[in-house]
PDB file of C-alpha atoms in Angstrom:
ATOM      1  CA  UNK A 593     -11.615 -34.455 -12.706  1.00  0.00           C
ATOM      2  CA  UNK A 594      -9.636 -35.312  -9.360  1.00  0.00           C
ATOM      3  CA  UNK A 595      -8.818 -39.173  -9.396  1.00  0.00           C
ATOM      4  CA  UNK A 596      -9.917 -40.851  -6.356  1.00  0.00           C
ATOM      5  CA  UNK A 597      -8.998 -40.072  -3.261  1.00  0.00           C
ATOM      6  CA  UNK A 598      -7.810 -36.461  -4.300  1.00  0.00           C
ATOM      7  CA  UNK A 599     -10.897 -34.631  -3.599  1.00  0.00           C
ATOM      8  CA  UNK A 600     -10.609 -34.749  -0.196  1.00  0.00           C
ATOM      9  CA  UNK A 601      -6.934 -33.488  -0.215  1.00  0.00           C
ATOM     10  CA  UNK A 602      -7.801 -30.606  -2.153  1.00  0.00           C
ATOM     11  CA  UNK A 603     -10.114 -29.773   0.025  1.00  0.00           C
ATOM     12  CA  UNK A 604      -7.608 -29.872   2.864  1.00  0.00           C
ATOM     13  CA  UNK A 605      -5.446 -27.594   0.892  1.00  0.00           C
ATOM     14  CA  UNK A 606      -8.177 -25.141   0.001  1.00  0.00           C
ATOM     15  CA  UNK A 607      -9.506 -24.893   3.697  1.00  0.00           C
ATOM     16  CA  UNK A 608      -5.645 -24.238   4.803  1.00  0.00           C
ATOM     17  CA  UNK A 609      -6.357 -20.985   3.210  1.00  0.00           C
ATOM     18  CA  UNK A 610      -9.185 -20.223   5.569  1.00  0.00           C
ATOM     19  CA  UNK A 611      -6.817 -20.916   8.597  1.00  0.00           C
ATOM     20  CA  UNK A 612      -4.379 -17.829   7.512  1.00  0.00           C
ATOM     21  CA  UNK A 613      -5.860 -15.227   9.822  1.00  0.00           C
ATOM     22  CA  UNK A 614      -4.562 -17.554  12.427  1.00  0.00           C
ATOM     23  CA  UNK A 615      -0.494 -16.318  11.213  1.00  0.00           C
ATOM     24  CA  UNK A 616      -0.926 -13.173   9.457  1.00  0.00           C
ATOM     25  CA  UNK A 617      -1.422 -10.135  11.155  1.00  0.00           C
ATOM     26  CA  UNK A 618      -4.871  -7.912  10.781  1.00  0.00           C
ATOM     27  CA  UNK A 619      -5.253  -4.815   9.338  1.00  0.00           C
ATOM     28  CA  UNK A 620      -5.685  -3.254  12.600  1.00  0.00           C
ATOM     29  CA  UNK A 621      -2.644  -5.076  14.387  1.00  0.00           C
ATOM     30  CA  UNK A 622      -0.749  -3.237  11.227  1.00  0.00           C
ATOM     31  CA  UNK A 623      -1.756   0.225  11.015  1.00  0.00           C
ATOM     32  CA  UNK A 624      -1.695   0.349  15.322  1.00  0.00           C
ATOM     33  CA  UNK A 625       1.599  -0.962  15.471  1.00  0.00           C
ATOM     34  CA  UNK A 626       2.779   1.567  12.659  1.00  0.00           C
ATOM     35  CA  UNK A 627       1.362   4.500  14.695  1.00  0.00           C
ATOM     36  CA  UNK A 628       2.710   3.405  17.959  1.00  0.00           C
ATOM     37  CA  UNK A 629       6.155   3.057  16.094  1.00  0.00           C
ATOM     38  CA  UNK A 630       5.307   7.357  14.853  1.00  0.00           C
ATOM     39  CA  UNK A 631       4.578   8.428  18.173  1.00  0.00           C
ATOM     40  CA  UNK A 632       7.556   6.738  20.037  1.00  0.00           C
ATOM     41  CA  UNK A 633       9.832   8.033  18.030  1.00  0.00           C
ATOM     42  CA  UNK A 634       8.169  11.511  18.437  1.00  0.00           C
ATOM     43  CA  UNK A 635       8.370  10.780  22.356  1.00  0.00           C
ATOM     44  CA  UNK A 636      12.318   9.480  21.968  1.00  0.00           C
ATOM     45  CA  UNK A 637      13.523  12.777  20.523  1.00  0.00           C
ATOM     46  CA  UNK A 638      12.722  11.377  16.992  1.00  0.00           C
ATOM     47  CA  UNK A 639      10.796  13.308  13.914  1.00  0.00           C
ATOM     48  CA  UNK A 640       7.751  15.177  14.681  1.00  0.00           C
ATOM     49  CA  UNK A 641       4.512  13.598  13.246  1.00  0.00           C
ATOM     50  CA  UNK A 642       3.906  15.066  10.063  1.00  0.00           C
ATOM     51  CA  UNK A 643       0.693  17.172   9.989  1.00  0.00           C
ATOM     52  CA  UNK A 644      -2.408  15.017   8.834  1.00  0.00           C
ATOM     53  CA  UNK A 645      -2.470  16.242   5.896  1.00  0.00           C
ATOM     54  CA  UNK A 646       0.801  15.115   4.717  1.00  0.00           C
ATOM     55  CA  UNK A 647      -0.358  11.760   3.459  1.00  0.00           C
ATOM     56  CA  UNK A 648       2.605  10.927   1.414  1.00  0.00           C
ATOM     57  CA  UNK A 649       4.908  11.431   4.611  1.00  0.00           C
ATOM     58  CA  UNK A 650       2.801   9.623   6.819  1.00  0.00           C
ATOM     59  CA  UNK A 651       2.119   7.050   4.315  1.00  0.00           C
ATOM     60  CA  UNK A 652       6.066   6.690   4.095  1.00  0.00           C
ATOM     61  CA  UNK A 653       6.245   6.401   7.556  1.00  0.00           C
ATOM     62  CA  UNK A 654       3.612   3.830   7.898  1.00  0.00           C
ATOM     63  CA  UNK A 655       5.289   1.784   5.425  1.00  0.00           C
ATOM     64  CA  UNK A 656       8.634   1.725   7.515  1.00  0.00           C
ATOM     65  CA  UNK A 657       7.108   0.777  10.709  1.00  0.00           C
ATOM     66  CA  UNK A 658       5.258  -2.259   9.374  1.00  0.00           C
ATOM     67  CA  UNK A 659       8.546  -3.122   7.542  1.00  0.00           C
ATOM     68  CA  UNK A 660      10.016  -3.825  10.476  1.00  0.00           C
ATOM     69  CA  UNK A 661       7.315  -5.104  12.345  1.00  0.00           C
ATOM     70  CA  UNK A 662       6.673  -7.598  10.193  1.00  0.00           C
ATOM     71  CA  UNK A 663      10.384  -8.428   8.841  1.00  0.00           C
ATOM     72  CA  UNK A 664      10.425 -10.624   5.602  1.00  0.00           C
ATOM     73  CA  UNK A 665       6.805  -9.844   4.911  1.00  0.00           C
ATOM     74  CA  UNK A 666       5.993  -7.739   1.822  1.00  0.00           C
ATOM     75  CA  UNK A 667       3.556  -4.868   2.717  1.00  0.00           C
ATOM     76  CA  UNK A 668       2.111  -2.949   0.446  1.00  0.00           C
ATOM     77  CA  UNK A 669       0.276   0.917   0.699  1.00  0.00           C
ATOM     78  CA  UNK A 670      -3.366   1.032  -0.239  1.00  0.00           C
ATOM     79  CA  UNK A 671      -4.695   4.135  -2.019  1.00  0.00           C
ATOM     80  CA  UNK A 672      -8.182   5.186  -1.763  1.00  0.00           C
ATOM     81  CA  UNK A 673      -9.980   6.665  -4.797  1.00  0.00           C
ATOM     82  CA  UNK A 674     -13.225   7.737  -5.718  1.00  0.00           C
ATOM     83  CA  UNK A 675     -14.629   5.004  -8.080  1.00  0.00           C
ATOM     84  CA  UNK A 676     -18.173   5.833  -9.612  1.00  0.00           C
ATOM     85  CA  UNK A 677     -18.829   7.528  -6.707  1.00  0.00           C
ATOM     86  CA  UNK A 678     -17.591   5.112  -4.015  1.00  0.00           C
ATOM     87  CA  UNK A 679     -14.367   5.376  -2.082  1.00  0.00           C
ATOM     88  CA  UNK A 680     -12.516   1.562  -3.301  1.00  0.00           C
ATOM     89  CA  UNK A 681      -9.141   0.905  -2.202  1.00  0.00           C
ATOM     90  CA  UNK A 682      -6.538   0.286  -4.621  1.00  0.00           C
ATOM     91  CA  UNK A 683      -3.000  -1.645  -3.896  1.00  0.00           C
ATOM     92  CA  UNK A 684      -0.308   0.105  -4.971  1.00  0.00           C
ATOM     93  CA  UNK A 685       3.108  -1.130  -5.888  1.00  0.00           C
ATOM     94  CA  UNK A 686       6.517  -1.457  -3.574  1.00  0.00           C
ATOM     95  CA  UNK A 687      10.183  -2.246  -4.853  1.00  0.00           C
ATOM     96  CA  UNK A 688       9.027  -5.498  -5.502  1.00  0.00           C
ATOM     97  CA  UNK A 689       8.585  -5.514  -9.639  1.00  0.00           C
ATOM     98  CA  UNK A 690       5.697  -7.101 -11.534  1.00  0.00           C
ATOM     99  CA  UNK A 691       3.018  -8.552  -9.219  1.00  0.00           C
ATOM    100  CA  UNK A 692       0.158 -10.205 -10.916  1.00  0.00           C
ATOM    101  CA  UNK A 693      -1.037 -10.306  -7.211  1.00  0.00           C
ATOM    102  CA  UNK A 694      -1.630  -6.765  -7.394  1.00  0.00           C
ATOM    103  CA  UNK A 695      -3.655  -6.489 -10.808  1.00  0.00           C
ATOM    104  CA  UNK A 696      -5.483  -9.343 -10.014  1.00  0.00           C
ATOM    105  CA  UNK A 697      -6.362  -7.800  -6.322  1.00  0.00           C
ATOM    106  CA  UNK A 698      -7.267  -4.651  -7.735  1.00  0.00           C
ATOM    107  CA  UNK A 699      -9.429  -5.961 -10.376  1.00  0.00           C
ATOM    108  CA  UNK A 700     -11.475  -7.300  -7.914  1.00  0.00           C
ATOM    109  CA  UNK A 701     -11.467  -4.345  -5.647  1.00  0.00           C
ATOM    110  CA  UNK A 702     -12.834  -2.151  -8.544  1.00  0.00           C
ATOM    111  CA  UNK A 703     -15.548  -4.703  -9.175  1.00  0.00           C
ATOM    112  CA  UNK A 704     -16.434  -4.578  -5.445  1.00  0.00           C
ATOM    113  CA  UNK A 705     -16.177  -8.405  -5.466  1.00  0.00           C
ATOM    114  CA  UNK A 706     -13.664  -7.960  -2.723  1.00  0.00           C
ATOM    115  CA  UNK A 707     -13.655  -5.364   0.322  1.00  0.00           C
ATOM    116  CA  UNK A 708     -11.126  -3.838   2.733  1.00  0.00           C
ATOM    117  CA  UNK A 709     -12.160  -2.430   6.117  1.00  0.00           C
ATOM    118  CA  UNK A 710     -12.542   1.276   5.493  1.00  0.00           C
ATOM    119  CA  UNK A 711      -9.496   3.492   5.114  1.00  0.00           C
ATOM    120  CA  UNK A 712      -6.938   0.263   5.439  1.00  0.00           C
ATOM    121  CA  UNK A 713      -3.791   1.937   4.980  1.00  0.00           C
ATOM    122  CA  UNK A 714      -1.306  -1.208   4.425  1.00  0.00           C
ATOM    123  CA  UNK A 715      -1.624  -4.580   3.802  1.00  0.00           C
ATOM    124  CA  UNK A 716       0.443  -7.842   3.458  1.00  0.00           C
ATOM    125  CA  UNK A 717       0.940 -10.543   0.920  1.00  0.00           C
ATOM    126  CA  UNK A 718      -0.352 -13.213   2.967  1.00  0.00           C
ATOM    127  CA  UNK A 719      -3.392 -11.102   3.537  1.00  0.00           C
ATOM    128  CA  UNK A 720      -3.685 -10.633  -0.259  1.00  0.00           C
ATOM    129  CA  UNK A 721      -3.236 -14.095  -0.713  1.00  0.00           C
ATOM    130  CA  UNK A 722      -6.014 -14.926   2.123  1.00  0.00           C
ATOM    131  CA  UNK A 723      -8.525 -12.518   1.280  1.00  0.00           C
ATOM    132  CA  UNK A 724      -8.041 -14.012  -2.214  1.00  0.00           C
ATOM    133  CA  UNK A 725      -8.113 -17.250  -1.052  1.00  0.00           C
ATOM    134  CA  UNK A 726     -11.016 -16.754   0.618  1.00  0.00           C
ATOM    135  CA  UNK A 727     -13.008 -15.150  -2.483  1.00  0.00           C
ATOM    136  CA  UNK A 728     -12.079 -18.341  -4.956  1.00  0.00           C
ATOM    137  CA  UNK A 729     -13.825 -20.318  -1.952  1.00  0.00           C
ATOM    138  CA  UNK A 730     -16.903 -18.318  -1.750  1.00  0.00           C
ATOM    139  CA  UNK A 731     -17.193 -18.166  -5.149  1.00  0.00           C
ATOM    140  CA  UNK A 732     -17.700 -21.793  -5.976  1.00  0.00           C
ATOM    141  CA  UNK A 733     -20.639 -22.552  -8.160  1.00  0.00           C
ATOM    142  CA  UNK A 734     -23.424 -23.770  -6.450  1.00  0.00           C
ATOM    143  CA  UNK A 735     -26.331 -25.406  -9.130  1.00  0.00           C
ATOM    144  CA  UNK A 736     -23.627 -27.786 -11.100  1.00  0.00           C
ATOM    145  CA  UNK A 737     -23.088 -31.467 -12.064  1.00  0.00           C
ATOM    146  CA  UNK A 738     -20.487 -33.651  -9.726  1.00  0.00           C
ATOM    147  CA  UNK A 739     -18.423 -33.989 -12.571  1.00  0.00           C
ATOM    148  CA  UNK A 740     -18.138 -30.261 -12.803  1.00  0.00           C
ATOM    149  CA  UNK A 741     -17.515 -29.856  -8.873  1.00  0.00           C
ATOM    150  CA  UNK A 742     -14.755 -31.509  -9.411  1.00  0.00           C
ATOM    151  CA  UNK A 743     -13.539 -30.511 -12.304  1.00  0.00           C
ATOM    152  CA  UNK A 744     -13.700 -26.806 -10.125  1.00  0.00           C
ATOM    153  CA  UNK A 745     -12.319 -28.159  -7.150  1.00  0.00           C
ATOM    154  CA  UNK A 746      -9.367 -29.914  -8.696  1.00  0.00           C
ATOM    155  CA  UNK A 747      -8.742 -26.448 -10.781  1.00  0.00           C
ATOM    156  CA  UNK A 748      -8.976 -24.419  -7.334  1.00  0.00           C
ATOM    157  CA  UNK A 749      -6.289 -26.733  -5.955  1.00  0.00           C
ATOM    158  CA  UNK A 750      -4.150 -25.976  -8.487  1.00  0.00           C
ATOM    159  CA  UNK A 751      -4.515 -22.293  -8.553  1.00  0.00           C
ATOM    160  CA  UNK A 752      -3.925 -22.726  -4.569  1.00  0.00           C
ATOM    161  CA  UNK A 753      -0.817 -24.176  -5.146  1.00  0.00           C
ATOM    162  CA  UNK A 754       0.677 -21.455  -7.501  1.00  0.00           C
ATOM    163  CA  UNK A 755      -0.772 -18.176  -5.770  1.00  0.00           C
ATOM    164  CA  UNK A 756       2.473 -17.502  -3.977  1.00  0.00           C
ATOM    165  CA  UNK A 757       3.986 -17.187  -7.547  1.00  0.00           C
ATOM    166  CA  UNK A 758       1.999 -14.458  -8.609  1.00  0.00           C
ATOM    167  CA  UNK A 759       3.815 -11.940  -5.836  1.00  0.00           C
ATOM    168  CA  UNK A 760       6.776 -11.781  -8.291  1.00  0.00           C
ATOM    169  CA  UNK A 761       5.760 -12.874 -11.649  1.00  0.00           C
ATOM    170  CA  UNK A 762       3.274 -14.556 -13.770  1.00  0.00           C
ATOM    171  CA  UNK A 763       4.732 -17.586 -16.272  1.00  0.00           C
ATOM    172  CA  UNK A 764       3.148 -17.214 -19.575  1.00  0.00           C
ATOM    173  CA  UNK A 765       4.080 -18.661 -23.340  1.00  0.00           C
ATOM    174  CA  UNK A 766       2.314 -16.282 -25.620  1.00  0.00           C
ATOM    175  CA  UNK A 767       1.842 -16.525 -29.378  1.00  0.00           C
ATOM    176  CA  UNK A 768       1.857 -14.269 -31.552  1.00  0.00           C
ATOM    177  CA  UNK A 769      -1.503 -14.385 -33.622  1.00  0.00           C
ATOM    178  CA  UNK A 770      -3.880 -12.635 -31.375  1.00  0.00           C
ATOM    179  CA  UNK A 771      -3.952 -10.801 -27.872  1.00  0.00           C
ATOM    180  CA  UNK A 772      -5.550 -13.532 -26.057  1.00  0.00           C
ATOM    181  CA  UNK A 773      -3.498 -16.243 -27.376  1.00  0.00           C
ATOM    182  CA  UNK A 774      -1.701 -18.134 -25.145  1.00  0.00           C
ATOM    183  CA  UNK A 775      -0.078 -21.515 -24.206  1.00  0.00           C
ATOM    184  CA  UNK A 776      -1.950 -22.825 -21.289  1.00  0.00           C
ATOM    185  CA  UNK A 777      -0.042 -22.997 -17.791  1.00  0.00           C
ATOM    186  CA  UNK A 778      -1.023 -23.600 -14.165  1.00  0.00           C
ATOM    187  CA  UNK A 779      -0.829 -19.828 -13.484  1.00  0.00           C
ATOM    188  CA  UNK A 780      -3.436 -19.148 -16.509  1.00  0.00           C
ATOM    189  CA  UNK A 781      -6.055 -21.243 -14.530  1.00  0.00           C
ATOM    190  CA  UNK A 782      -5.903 -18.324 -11.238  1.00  0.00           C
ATOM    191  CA  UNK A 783      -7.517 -16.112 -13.824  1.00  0.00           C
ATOM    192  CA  UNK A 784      -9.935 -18.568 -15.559  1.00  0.00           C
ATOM    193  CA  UNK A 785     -11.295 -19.134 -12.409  1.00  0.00           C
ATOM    194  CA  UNK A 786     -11.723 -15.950 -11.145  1.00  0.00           C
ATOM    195  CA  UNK A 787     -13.362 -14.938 -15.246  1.00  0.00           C
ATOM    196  CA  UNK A 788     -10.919 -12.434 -15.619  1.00  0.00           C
ATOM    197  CA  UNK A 789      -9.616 -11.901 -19.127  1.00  0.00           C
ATOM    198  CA  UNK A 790      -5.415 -11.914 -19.934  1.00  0.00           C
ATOM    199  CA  UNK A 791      -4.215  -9.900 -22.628  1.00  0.00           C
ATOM    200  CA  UNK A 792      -0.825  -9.291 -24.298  1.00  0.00           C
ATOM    201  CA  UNK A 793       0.445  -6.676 -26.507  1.00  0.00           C
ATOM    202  CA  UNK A 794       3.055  -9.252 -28.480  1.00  0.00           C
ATOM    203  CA  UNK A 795       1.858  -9.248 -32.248  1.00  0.00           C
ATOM    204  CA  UNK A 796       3.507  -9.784 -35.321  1.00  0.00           C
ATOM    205  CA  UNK A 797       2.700  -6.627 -37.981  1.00  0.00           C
ATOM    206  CA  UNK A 798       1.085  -8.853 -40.891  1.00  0.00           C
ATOM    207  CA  UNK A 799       2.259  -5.924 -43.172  1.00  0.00           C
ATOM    208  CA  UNK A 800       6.347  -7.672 -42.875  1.00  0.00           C
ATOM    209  CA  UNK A 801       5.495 -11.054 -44.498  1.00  0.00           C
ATOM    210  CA  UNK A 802       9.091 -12.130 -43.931  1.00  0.00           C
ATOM    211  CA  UNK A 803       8.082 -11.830 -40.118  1.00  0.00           C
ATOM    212  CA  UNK A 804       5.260 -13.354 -40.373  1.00  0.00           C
ATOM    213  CA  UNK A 805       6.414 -16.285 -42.650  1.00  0.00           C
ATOM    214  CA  UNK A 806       9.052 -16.967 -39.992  1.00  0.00           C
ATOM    215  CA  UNK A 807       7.233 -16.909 -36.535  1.00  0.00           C
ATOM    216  CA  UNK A 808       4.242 -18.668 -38.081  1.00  0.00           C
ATOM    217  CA  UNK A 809       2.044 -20.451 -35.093  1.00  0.00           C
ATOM    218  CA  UNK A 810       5.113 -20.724 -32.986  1.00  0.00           C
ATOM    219  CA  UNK A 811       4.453 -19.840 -29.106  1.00  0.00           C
ATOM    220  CA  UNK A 812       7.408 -17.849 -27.532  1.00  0.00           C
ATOM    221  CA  UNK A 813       9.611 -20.876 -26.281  1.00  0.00           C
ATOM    222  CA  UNK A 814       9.105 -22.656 -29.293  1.00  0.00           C
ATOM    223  CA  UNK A 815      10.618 -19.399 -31.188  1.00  0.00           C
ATOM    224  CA  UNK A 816      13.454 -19.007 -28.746  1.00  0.00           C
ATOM    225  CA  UNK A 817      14.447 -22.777 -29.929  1.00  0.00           C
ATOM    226  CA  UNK A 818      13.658 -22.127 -33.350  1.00  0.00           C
ATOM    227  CA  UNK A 819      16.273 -18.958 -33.323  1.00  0.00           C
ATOM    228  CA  UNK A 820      18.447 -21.021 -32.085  1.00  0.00           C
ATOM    229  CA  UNK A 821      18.304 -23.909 -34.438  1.00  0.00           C
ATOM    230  CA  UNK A 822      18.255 -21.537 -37.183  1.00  0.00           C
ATOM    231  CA  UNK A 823      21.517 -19.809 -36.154  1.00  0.00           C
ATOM    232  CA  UNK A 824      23.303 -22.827 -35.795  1.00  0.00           C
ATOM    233  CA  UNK A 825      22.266 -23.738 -38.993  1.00  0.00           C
ATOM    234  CA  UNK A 826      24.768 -24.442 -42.255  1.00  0.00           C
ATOM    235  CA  UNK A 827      21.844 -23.317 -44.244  1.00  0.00           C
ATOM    236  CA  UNK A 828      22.030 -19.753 -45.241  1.00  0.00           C
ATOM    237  CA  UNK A 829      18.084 -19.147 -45.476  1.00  0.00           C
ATOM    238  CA  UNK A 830      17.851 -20.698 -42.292  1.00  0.00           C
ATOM    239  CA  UNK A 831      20.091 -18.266 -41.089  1.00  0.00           C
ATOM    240  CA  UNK A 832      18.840 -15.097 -42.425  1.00  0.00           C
ATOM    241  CA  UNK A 833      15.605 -16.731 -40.779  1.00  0.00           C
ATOM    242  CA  UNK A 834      16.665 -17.086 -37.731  1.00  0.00           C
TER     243      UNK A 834
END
């Protein structure tokens, strides 16, 4: 639960997310400016258009324009597909690396709990972040007791406050005993709170028992410590161990 005098502040914090529109630009502001950018340099003795059916040029294109329209911004394509029989937008990927943004974004596109105006071509990471925003807001629980509203709240503050970290990476201590076994950290609560399961693929074979005598419960930082130890170690078990 928030201590007092917190709930208000998280609040605050929650409703700044609201106020985003107010700085980052709209879908329409993006995919105008892009085709102004096209046709001027058309009209400047630049490339011809592509023809419209050259999506992948024009998409390219797009891209470019709102790069540097929007300098410093990440903006990402959006690819339409036909998902039990409904065209659903899906974010695709730019040089950035891992996003957990992005899978959590398009987990909720293909549930239809979030929507894009039709055919949005491109789209920011501040309007990821305030569309998501936005849907952790709506989506508070209505029916439940006041210590679980702010229980909720106080978690929705904290996911808040780590959201910008999911454009680049997503901090997780996993163990090795099961798929869904993990240490708990602040970026774990985003997907509590939006009830979408986190899986890994890091297991130990139980066939090596060596392996498996060695790693034990250990999470993966506790491991990293424990190789080192073990390598440092005058003991030649410990050694082999590590």
């Amino acid at each position: 639960p928030s201590p007092p005098g917190e709930e208000s502040r998280s609040l605050d914090s929650l409703e700044s997310f609201s106020n985003l529109h107010s700085c980052c630009p709209s879908s329409s502001e993006l995919n105008s400016d892009a085709d102004e950018a096209v046709v001027a340099g058309a009209s400047s003795g630049g490339p011809a258009p592509e023809p419209e059916g050259d999506r992948p040029a024009a998409g390219s294109q797009l891209l470019s324009a709102s790069k540097e329209r929007f300098p410093g911004q990440s903006v990402y394509h959006i690819k339409w597909v036909r998902w039990k029989e409904e065209n659903t937008p899906v974010i695709t990927q730019n040089e950035n690396g891992p996003c957990p943004l992005l899978a959590i974004m398009n987990v909720l596109l293909l549930a239809w709990k979030i929507k894009l105006p039709p055919m949005m071509e491109i789209i920011t990471a501040e309007q990821l972040m305030e569309y998501l925003g936005d849907y952790i807001l709506d989506a508070k629980p209505k029916e439940i007791s006041e210590i679980q509203r702010l229980n909720y709240e106080q978690n929705m503050s904290d996911a808040m406050a780590i959201l910008h970290k999911l454009q680049t990476g997503l901090d997780v201590n996993v163990k090795f005993t099961g798929v869904r076994v993990f240490e708990y950290t602040p970026e774990c609560i985003v997907f509590d709170l939006l009830d979408i399961p986190l899986y890994h693929g890091w297991l130990v074979d139980p066939q090596v028992a060596d392996i498996v005598k060695a790693v034990g419960n250990c999470s993966y930082n506790q491991l990293v410590e424990k190789i080192i130890s073990c390598k440092q170690s005058e003991n030649s078990e410990l050694v082999s161990e590590g």
